[in-house]
PDB file of C-alpha atoms in Angstrom:
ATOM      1  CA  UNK S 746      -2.718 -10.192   5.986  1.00  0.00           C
ATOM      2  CA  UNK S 747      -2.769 -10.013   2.429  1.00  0.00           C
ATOM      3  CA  UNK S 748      -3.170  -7.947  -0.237  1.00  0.00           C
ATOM      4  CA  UNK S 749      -4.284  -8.463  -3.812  1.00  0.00           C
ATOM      5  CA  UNK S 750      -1.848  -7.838  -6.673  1.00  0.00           C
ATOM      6  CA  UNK S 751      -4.145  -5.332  -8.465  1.00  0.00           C
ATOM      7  CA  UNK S 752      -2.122  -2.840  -5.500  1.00  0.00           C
ATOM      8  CA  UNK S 753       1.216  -4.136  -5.852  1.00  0.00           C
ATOM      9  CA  UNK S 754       2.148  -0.551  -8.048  1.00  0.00           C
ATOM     10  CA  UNK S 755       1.729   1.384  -3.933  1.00  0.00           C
ATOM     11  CA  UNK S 756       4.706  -0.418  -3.259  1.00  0.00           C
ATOM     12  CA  UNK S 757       3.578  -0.179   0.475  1.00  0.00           C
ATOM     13  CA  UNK S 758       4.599  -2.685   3.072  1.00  0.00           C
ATOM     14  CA  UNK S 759       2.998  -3.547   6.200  1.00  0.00           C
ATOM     15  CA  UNK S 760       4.450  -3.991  10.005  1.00  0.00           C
ATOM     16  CA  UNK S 761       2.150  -6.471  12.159  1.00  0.00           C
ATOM     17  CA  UNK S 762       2.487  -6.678  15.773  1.00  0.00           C
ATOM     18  CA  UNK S 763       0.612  -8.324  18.427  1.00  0.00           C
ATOM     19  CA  UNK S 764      -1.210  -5.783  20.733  1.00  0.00           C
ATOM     20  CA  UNK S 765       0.018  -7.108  24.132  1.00  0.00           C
ATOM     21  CA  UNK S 766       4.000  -5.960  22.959  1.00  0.00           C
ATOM     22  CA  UNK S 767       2.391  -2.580  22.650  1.00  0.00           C
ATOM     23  CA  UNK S 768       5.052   0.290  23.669  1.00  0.00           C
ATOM     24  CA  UNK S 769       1.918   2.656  24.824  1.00  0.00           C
ATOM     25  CA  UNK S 770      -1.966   1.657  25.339  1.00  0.00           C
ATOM     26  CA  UNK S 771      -4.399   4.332  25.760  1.00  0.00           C
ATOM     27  CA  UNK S 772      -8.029   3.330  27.253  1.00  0.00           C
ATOM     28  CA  UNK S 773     -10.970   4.910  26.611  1.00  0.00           C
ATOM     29  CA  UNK S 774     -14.113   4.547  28.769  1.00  0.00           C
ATOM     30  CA  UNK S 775     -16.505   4.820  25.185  1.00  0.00           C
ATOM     31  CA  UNK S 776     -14.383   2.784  22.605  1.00  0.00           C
ATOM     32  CA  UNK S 777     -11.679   0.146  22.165  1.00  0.00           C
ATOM     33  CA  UNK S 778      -8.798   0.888  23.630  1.00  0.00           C
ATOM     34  CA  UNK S 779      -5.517   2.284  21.120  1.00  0.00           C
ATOM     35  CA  UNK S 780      -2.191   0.841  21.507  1.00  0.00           C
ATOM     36  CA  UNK S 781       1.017   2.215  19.919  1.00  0.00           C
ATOM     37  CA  UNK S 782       4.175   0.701  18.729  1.00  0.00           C
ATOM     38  CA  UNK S 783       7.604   2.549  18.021  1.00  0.00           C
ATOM     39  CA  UNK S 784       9.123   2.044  14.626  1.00  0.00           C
ATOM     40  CA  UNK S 785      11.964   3.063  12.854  1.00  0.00           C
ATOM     41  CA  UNK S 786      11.493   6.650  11.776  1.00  0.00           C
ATOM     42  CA  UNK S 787      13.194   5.640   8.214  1.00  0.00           C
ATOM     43  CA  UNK S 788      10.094   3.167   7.637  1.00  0.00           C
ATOM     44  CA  UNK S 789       7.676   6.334   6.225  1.00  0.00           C
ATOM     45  CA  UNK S 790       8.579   8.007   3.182  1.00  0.00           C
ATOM     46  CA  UNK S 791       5.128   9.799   2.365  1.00  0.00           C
ATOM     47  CA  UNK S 792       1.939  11.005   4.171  1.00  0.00           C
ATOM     48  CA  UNK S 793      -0.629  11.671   1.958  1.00  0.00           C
ATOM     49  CA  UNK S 794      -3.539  13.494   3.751  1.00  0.00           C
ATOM     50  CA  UNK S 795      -6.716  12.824   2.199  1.00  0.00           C
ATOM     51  CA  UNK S 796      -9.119  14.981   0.423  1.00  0.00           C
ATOM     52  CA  UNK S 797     -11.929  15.570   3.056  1.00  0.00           C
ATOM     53  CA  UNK S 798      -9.665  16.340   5.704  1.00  0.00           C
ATOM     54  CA  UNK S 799      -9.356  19.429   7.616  1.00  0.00           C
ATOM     55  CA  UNK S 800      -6.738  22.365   7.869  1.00  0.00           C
ATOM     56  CA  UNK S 801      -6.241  21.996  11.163  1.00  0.00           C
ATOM     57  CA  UNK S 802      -5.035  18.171  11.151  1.00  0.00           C
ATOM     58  CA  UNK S 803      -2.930  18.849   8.100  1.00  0.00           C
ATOM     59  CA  UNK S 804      -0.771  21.589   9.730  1.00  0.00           C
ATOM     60  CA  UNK S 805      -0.564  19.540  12.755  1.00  0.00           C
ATOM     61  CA  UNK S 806       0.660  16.804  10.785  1.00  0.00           C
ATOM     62  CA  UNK S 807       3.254  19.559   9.208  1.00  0.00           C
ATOM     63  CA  UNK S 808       4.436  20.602  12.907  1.00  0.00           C
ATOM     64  CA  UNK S 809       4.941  16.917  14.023  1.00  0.00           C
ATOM     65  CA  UNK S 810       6.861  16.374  10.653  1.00  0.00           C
ATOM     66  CA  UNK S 811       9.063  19.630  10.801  1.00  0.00           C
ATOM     67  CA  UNK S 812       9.902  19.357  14.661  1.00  0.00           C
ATOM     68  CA  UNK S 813      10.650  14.875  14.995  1.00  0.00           C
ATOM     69  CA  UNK S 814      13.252  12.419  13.447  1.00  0.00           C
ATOM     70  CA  UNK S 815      10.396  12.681  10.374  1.00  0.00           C
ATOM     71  CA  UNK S 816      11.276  15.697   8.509  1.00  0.00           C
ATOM     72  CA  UNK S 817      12.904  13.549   6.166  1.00  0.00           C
ATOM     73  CA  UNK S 818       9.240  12.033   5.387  1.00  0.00           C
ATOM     74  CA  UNK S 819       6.739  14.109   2.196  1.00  0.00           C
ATOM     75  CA  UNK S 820       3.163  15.497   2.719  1.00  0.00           C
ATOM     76  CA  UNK S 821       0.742  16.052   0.216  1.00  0.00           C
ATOM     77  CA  UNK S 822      -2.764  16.890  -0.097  1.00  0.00           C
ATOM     78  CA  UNK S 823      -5.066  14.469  -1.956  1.00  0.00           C
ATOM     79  CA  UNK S 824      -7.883  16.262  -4.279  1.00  0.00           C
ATOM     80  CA  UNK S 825     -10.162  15.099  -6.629  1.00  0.00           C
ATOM     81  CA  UNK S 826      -9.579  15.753 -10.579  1.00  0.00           C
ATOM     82  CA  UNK S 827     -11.903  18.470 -12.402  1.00  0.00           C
ATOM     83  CA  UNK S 828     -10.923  16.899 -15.505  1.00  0.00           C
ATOM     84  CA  UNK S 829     -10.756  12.988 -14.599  1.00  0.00           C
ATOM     85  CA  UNK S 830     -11.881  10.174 -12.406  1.00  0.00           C
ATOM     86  CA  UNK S 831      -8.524  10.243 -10.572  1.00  0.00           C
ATOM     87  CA  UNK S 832      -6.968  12.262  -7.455  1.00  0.00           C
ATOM     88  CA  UNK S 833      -4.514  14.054  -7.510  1.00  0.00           C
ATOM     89  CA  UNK S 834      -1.961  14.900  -5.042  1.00  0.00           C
ATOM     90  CA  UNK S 835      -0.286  18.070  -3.897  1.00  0.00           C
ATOM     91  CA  UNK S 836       2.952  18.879  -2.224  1.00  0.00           C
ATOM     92  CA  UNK S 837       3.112  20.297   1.066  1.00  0.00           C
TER      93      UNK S 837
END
């Protein structure tokens, strides 16, 4: 999978894996099934939660962060500009 260069300044990489090597699969009776991979904790630097999101996932995303091998890892809190077309983003 590709990307175009117009987002090479995220710096972001991406980890590919074929679904059957799957550590954990979770069915579902109404929708595609979910599988899971471990990956080295060390491989996320940031979470940025986005702007519509709710309270309630963003401290659960806090919990997981402060409690796991991630506490190394940043959250902030997109929200849109009242000056600009932009976002901005908030530390957590």
């Amino acid at each position: 999978m590709l990307k175009s260069n117009a987002w090479e300044y995220e710096q972001e990489w991406r980890m590919c894996a074929v679904l059957p090597d799957a550590d954990t699969t979770i069915n579902f009776t109404a929708a595609p099934a979910v599988h899971l991979f471990k990956f080295p904790a060390d491989a996320i630097e940031e979470i940025i939660v986005g702007v519509n999101a709710d309270s309630s996932l963003t401290e659960s995303i806090k919990n997981i962060i402060d409690r796991t091998e991630f506490s190394h890892v940043k959250v902030k809190q997109a929200s849109v500009s009242e000056k600009e077309f932009t976002l901005c983003f908030i530390d957590l």
